[in-house]
Each structure stands twice: as structure tokens, then as C-alpha cells.
Amino acid sequence: MLKIGIIGCGTIGTCICKAIDDGLMEAEVYAIYDRNAENVERLQSSLVNLQPAVMEAEEMIKHIDLLVECASQEAVYEVVPAALHARCDVMIMSVGAFADERLFKTVYGIAKEMNCKIYLPSGAIAGLDGLKSAASEQIYSVTLTTQKPPAGLAGAPYVVQNKIKLDEIKSKTVIFEGKASEAVKGFPANVNVAATLSLAGTGFEKTKVKIIANPALCRNIHEITVEGAFGKLTSKVENVPSPNNPKSSYLAPLSAIATLKKIIDPLQIGT
Ligand SMILES: NC(=O)C1=CN([C@@H]2O[C@H](COP(=O)(O)OP(=O)(O)OC[C@H]3O[C@@H](n4cnc5c(N)ncnc54)[C@H](O)[C@@H]3O)[C@@H](O)[C@H]2O)C=CC1
Ligand SMILES: O=C([O-])CC(=O)C(=O)O
């Protein structure tokens, strides 16, 4: 049975544990960790069947097959290289960390050397299957347009640095337009999907991102347009926010669960 260790006991970590606790897949949550002890306790007390140990990544990687990062971009630096060195596969949610090319090259290099896999779930977007197929030929452009209710963008470094008053936005307003490399740094908790899109397609410098604060919305909308030798692909997901975290969409933990099921299942569907 796949032995998993989870870093981050917030919205996504809790959904993953609950899915395994409910018997949705054959996996063991060997250990969990969060720098916030209250979140560890809350997660532990929500489980009925599982009793994961609590230990830091350094220790858990000696015992597990797969390390799941669902914490923060910072955590990717802290735990992913060490996990790969210990020959653990890794699943990463805070994909925006890979806008740091040096980190990405290092992590990719260790994974190759150790014969390990790095899994990046689709998160809150749809269409990566088509983009991956399309990338076997020439791609002309990839664009992500994200719309969130203003509160879902609160605290983003770009918003703070540019003194954007989210509570004064009364109508649909474009607050950022630029490269994916800048978007994931300015909005680390909002557009990790831009990083996944960049890695699947044309890279961080060529992938374009537009972020819109829209007070009329109660959903997080991600629209993708890809043009290439294959033709044109458009996808739009109107995401219900996660119940405990308005920054994250509910489809994100569901995609993490689906990725785990794919790792375990002999049947592999899609690109
Ligand atoms: N790839 C994607 O499509 C998506 C990615 N995300 C990203 O996934 C990550 C987790 O998302 P949520 O569960 O919604 O966030 P959350 O805020 O609900 O939970 C994150 C948890 O990780 C803990 N944490 C943060 N940094 C840590 C560290 N260095 N070491 C240990 N614990 C740490 C926090 O204390 C918190 O309990 C975030 O980085 C988020 O931006 C979220 C949604 C979609
Ligand atoms: O969940 C979402 O809507 C997307 C998100 O936060 C991210 O990619 O970081």
C-alpha cells in the first residue's frame, strides 16, 4: 500500500486525509506535519479511521513512498529536495515555487538521479491534457485569465506592494496583467495554476496571465486559451471556493485526490 506523508494540514491536506479516511483509495497516511500545531490537531480530530503520526519532513521521508506538499511555496524549498534525495516521490501543490528556475532545475535533476517522480496536479484548472498533447507540436500562445472575488486576493504581495484597496473595488477590475513568472510571485496563494500551465506549455516567460477582482462573483473563475499548430483550445472553470479557504477552489483538493488515485490505479486515463 502506498505510504504517504503530508506537509500542510490546511484545506487541501485535510481533504486528502479525509478521502483516504473514507476509504476512497488504498493508501496509508503514515505521517502529517504543519508548522501550526492547531491545524495538526484539528486535522487529527477530524479523522475516524486513520491515526497518522506527527513528525517533521526530515523524519517522515525515511518511512514513506510519497511526500505530499500542500503547505506553501516556502515549504517546497524546505522539504522537496530532501524528500527526493531520500528516494521519495513528491506531489506538489505550491507549484508557483517553480518560477524559481534554479529550484526547478535542482528538483528535476535530483528526481532524475534518484529515479523519482514529481507529480503536479491540475489544481483548479481544466485543459492541461489538451495542452500537453498540443505541446508535442508548436504552441503560439497560452493565456490564463483568473477572476476572483476581491476577498480571495487579500494579502497577496502584489496587492500589498501596490496598495490596491480591494474593499473599494465596486466593479470588475483588472489588477494584474503580465507574465506567469511575475504572477506567481505577486499572487503566491492565488495562481499556482499559472505555474502548472507554464510547465505544461510554453514556460513562465511566455505564458500570459490576467487577474481580475470581481465583486459580483462568489466563484473563482479560471479561463485558459491555447493556440498552436493543433488549433485553439479554450476552457473555463467556475470554481466553488473551498469552504475554509476562499483563496483556494474546491477543485484543487479534488485534483490532488484524483492524482493520488491515478498513482495507485493501473488504469491511466487521459494524456
Ligand atoms: N496547484 C493549485 O492549483 C493550487 C495550489 N494551492 C496551493 O496549495 C497550498 C495549500 O493550499 P491550502 O490547503 O488551500 O492552504 P491552507 O492555507 O488552507 O493550508 C496550508 C497549511 O500549510 C501550513 N504551512 C504553510 N507553510 C508551511 C511550512 N513551511 N511548513 C509546514 N506547514 C506549513 C499552514 O500552517 C497551513 O495549515 C498553498 O500553497 C496554495 O497556494 C491552492 C489551490 C490550488
Ligand atoms: O484554487 C484556485 O482557484 C487556484 C489557486 O488558488 C492557485 O492556483 O493557487
Coordinates of C-alpha atoms and ligand atoms in Angstrom, one line a residue:
M1 CA 0.0 0.0 0.0
L2 CA 1.2 3.5 -0.9
K3 CA 2.6 5.2 2.2
I4 CA 2.1 8.9 2.2
G5 CA 3.4 11.8 4.3
I6 CA 1.6 15.1 4.2
I7 CA 3.1 18.6 4.8
G8 CA 0.4 21.1 5.4
C9 CA -2.7 20.4 7.4
G10 CA -4.9 23.1 5.9
T11 CA -7.7 22.9 3.4
I12 CA -6.0 20.6 0.9
G13 CA -4.2 18.4 3.4
T14 CA -7.4 17.9 5.3
C15 CA -9.4 17.0 2.1
I16 CA -6.7 14.4 1.1
C17 CA -6.7 12.8 4.6
K18 CA -10.5 12.7 4.7
A19 CA -10.7 11.0 1.3
I20 CA -8.2 8.3 2.5
D21 CA -10.0 8.1 5.9
D22 CA -13.3 7.5 4.0
G23 CA -11.7 4.6 2.1
L24 CA -11.7 6.3 -1.3
M25 CA -8.3 4.8 -2.2
E26 CA -5.9 2.3 -0.9
A27 CA -3.2 4.4 0.7
E28 CA -1.8 4.9 4.2
V29 CA -1.3 8.4 5.6
Y30 CA 1.8 7.5 7.6
A31 CA 2.5 11.0 8.9
I32 CA 1.4 14.6 8.8
Y33 CA 3.1 17.9 9.7
D34 CA 2.2 21.5 9.9
R35 CA 4.1 24.4 11.4
N36 CA 0.8 25.4 13.1
A37 CA 0.1 22.8 15.8
E38 CA -3.6 23.8 16.0
N39 CA -4.1 22.8 12.4
V40 CA -2.4 19.4 13.1
E41 CA -4.8 18.8 16.0
R42 CA -7.8 19.9 14.0
L43 CA -7.0 17.5 11.2
Q44 CA -6.2 14.6 13.6
S45 CA -9.5 15.1 15.4
S46 CA -11.5 15.1 12.1
L47 CA -10.3 11.5 11.2
V48 CA -12.3 8.4 12.1
N49 CA -10.1 5.5 10.9
L50 CA -6.6 6.9 10.3
Q51 CA -4.2 7.7 13.1
P52 CA -1.2 9.3 11.3
A53 CA 1.9 10.1 13.3
V54 CA 3.0 13.7 13.6
M55 CA 6.6 14.3 12.6
E56 CA 8.7 16.7 10.6
A57 CA 9.5 16.0 7.0
E58 CA 13.1 15.2 7.8
E59 CA 11.9 12.1 9.8
M60 CA 8.9 11.1 7.7
I61 CA 10.8 10.8 4.5
K62 CA 12.7 7.9 6.0
H63 CA 9.5 5.9 6.0
I64 CA 7.2 6.9 3.2
D65 CA 6.9 6.4 -0.6
L66 CA 5.3 9.7 -1.5
L67 CA 5.6 13.2 0.1
V68 CA 2.6 15.5 -0.5
E69 CA 3.4 19.2 -0.2
C70 CA 0.2 21.2 0.4
A71 CA 1.6 24.0 2.5
S72 CA 3.2 27.0 0.8
Q73 CA 5.9 27.9 -1.8
E74 CA 8.4 28.1 1.1
A75 CA 7.7 24.5 2.1
V76 CA 8.7 23.4 -1.4
Y77 CA 12.2 24.6 -0.7
E78 CA 12.2 23.1 2.7
V79 CA 11.0 19.6 2.0
V80 CA 11.0 18.6 -1.7
P81 CA 14.8 18.3 -2.4
A82 CA 15.4 16.3 0.8
A83 CA 12.4 14.0 0.0
L84 CA 13.8 13.3 -3.4
H85 CA 17.2 12.7 -2.0
A86 CA 15.6 10.1 0.3
R87 CA 14.1 8.5 -2.9
C88 CA 10.5 9.5 -2.1
D89 CA 8.3 10.6 -5.0
V90 CA 6.7 14.0 -4.4
M91 CA 3.3 15.6 -5.1
I92 CA 3.4 19.4 -5.1
M93 CA 0.5 21.9 -4.8
S94 CA 2.5 25.1 -4.3
V95 CA 3.8 24.9 -7.9
G96 CA 4.4 28.6 -8.1
A97 CA 7.7 27.9 -6.3
F98 CA 9.0 26.6 -9.6
A99 CA 9.0 30.1 -11.1
D100 CA 12.4 30.0 -9.4
E101 CA 14.3 28.3 -12.3
R102 CA 17.2 27.3 -10.1
L103 CA 14.9 25.5 -7.7
F104 CA 13.1 23.7 -10.6
K105 CA 16.3 22.6 -12.2
T106 CA 17.7 21.3 -8.9
V107 CA 14.5 19.4 -8.0
Y108 CA 14.2 18.0 -11.6
G109 CA 17.9 16.9 -11.5
I110 CA 17.6 15.2 -8.1
A111 CA 14.4 13.4 -9.3
K112 CA 16.2 12.1 -12.4
E113 CA 19.2 11.0 -10.5
M114 CA 17.1 9.2 -7.9
N115 CA 14.6 7.8 -10.4
C116 CA 11.7 9.5 -8.6
K117 CA 8.5 11.2 -9.9
I118 CA 7.3 14.8 -9.3
Y119 CA 3.5 15.0 -9.5
L120 CA 1.8 18.3 -10.2
P121 CA -2.0 18.0 -10.0
S122 CA -4.1 20.1 -12.4
G123 CA -5.4 22.1 -9.4
A124 CA -8.3 24.4 -10.1
I125 CA -8.0 24.4 -13.9
A126 CA -9.1 22.2 -16.7
G127 CA -7.4 21.6 -20.1
L128 CA -3.9 20.5 -19.2
D129 CA -4.5 17.2 -21.0
G130 CA -5.1 19.1 -24.3
L131 CA -2.2 21.5 -23.7
K132 CA 0.2 18.6 -23.0
S133 CA -0.9 16.9 -26.3
A134 CA -0.6 20.2 -28.1
A135 CA 2.9 20.8 -26.8
S136 CA 4.2 17.9 -28.9
E137 CA 4.0 20.4 -31.7
Q138 CA 4.4 24.2 -31.9
I139 CA 2.3 26.3 -29.5
Y140 CA 1.8 30.0 -30.4
S141 CA 0.3 31.3 -27.1
V142 CA -1.1 30.3 -23.7
T143 CA -3.2 32.7 -21.6
L144 CA -4.8 32.4 -18.2
T145 CA -7.5 34.8 -17.1
T146 CA -8.4 34.4 -13.4
Q147 CA -11.3 36.2 -11.8
K148 CA -11.8 36.0 -8.0
P149 CA -13.9 37.9 -5.5
P150 CA -11.7 40.7 -4.1
A151 CA -11.5 39.0 -0.7
G152 CA -9.9 36.0 -2.3
L153 CA -6.9 38.1 -3.4
A154 CA -6.4 39.7 0.1
G155 CA -2.8 39.6 1.4
A156 CA -1.2 38.9 -2.0
P157 CA 2.3 40.6 -2.1
Y158 CA 1.4 42.4 -5.4
V159 CA -1.8 43.8 -3.8
V160 CA 0.1 44.9 -0.7
Q161 CA 3.1 46.4 -2.6
N162 CA 0.8 48.3 -5.0
K163 CA -1.5 49.4 -2.2
I164 CA -4.6 48.1 -4.0
K165 CA -7.7 48.7 -1.9
L166 CA -9.6 45.6 -2.6
D167 CA -12.6 46.6 -0.4
E168 CA -13.0 49.7 -2.5
I169 CA -13.4 47.8 -5.8
K170 CA -17.0 48.1 -6.8
S171 CA -16.9 46.6 -10.3
K172 CA -14.9 44.1 -12.3
T173 CA -11.3 45.4 -12.3
V174 CA -8.1 44.1 -13.9
I175 CA -5.5 44.3 -11.2
F176 CA -2.6 42.4 -12.9
E177 CA -1.6 41.7 -16.4
G178 CA 1.8 40.2 -17.2
K179 CA 4.0 37.1 -17.4
A180 CA 3.3 33.9 -15.4
S181 CA 6.7 34.4 -13.7
E182 CA 5.6 37.7 -12.2
A183 CA 2.0 36.5 -11.5
V184 CA 3.1 33.5 -9.3
K185 CA 5.4 35.7 -7.3
G186 CA 2.9 38.5 -6.8
F187 CA 0.0 36.1 -6.0
P188 CA 1.6 33.0 -4.5
A189 CA -1.6 31.7 -3.0
N190 CA -3.8 32.5 -5.9
V191 CA -2.3 31.4 -9.2
N192 CA -0.2 28.3 -8.7
V193 CA -2.3 27.1 -11.7
A194 CA -0.3 29.6 -13.8
A195 CA 2.9 27.8 -12.9
T196 CA 1.5 24.4 -13.8
L197 CA 0.2 25.8 -17.0
S198 CA 3.7 27.3 -17.8
L199 CA 5.5 24.0 -17.1
A200 CA 3.0 22.1 -19.3
G201 CA 3.2 24.6 -22.2
T202 CA 5.5 27.4 -23.1
G203 CA 7.2 28.3 -19.9
F204 CA 6.9 31.1 -17.3
E205 CA 8.1 33.9 -19.6
K206 CA 5.7 33.3 -22.5
T207 CA 2.6 32.3 -20.6
K208 CA 0.4 35.4 -20.1
V209 CA -1.8 35.9 -17.0
K210 CA -4.6 38.4 -16.3
I211 CA -6.0 38.7 -12.8
I212 CA -9.4 40.3 -12.2
A213 CA -11.0 41.3 -9.0
N214 CA -14.7 40.9 -9.5
P215 CA -17.1 41.8 -6.5
A216 CA -20.0 40.3 -8.4
L217 CA -18.6 36.8 -8.1
C218 CA -18.8 34.2 -5.4
R219 CA -16.8 31.7 -7.5
N220 CA -13.1 31.6 -8.7
I221 CA -13.1 31.6 -12.5
H222 CA -10.0 30.3 -14.4
E223 CA -10.2 30.6 -18.2
I224 CA -7.4 29.2 -20.4
T225 CA -6.8 29.9 -24.1
V226 CA -4.2 27.9 -26.0
E227 CA -3.4 28.5 -29.7
G228 CA -1.0 26.3 -31.6
A229 CA -0.4 24.1 -34.6
F230 CA -3.2 21.9 -33.4
G231 CA -5.8 24.7 -33.5
K232 CA -7.3 26.5 -30.5
L233 CA -8.4 25.3 -27.0
T234 CA -10.5 27.2 -24.5
S235 CA -11.5 26.1 -21.1
K236 CA -13.4 27.8 -18.3
V237 CA -13.9 26.5 -14.8
E238 CA -16.3 28.3 -12.4
N239 CA -14.9 27.1 -9.1
V240 CA -16.7 26.9 -5.8
P241 CA -14.2 28.2 -3.2
S242 CA -13.0 25.7 -0.6
P243 CA -15.2 26.0 2.5
N244 CA -12.4 27.1 4.8
N245 CA -10.2 29.0 2.4
P246 CA -11.7 31.4 -0.1
K247 CA -8.3 31.7 -1.9
S248 CA -8.4 28.1 -3.0
S249 CA -11.0 26.4 -5.1
Y250 CA -12.6 23.1 -4.1
L251 CA -11.5 21.5 -7.4
A252 CA -7.8 21.9 -6.2
P253 CA -8.0 19.3 -3.4
L254 CA -10.2 17.1 -5.6
S255 CA -7.4 17.2 -8.2
A256 CA -4.9 16.2 -5.6
I257 CA -7.1 13.2 -4.6
A258 CA -7.5 12.3 -8.3
T259 CA -3.7 12.4 -8.8
L260 CA -3.2 10.1 -5.8
K261 CA -5.8 7.7 -7.3
K262 CA -4.0 7.8 -10.6
I263 CA -0.7 6.9 -8.9
I264 CA -2.3 3.9 -7.3
D265 CA -4.6 2.8 -10.2
P266 CA -3.3 0.5 -13.0
L267 CA -5.8 2.2 -15.4
Q268 CA -4.4 5.6 -16.6
I269 CA -6.9 7.8 -18.5
G270 CA -6.1 11.0 -20.4
T271 CA -2.9 12.4 -21.9
Ligands
LIG1 N1 -1.9 24.0 -7.6 C1 -3.1 24.5 -7.4 O1 -3.9 24.5 -8.3 C2 -3.4 25.1 -6.1 C3 -2.4 25.3 -5.2 N2 -2.8 25.8 -4.0 C4 -1.6 26.0 -3.0 O2 -1.5 24.8 -2.2 C5 -1.1 25.1 -0.9 C6 -2.0 24.6 0.1 O3 -3.3 25.2 -0.1 P1 -4.5 25.2 1.1 O4 -4.5 23.8 1.7 O5 -5.7 25.7 0.4 O6 -3.9 26.3 2.1 P2 -4.2 26.4 3.6 O7 -3.7 27.8 4.0 O8 -5.6 26.1 3.9 O9 -3.2 25.4 4.4 C7 -1.8 25.5 4.3 C8 -1.3 24.9 5.6 O10 0.1 24.7 5.4 C9 0.8 25.2 6.6 N3 2.1 25.6 6.2 C10 2.5 26.6 5.4 N4 3.8 26.7 5.2 C11 4.3 25.7 5.9 C12 5.6 25.2 6.1 N5 6.7 25.8 5.5 N6 5.8 24.1 6.8 C13 4.7 23.4 7.4 N7 3.5 23.8 7.3 C14 3.3 24.9 6.5 C15 -0.1 26.3 7.1 O11 0.1 26.4 8.5 C16 -1.5 25.7 6.8 O12 -2.0 24.9 7.9 C17 -0.9 26.6 -0.9 O13 0.4 27.0 -1.2 C18 -1.8 27.1 -2.0 O14 -1.5 28.3 -2.6 C19 -4.0 26.1 -3.6 C20 -5.0 25.9 -4.5 C21 -4.8 25.5 -5.9
LIG2 O1 -7.7 27.4 -6.2 C1 -7.6 28.2 -7.1 O2 -8.6 28.8 -7.6 C2 -6.3 28.5 -7.7 C3 -5.3 28.8 -6.7 O3 -5.6 29.2 -5.6 C4 -3.9 28.6 -7.1 O4 -3.7 28.2 -8.2 O5 -3.1 28.9 -6.3

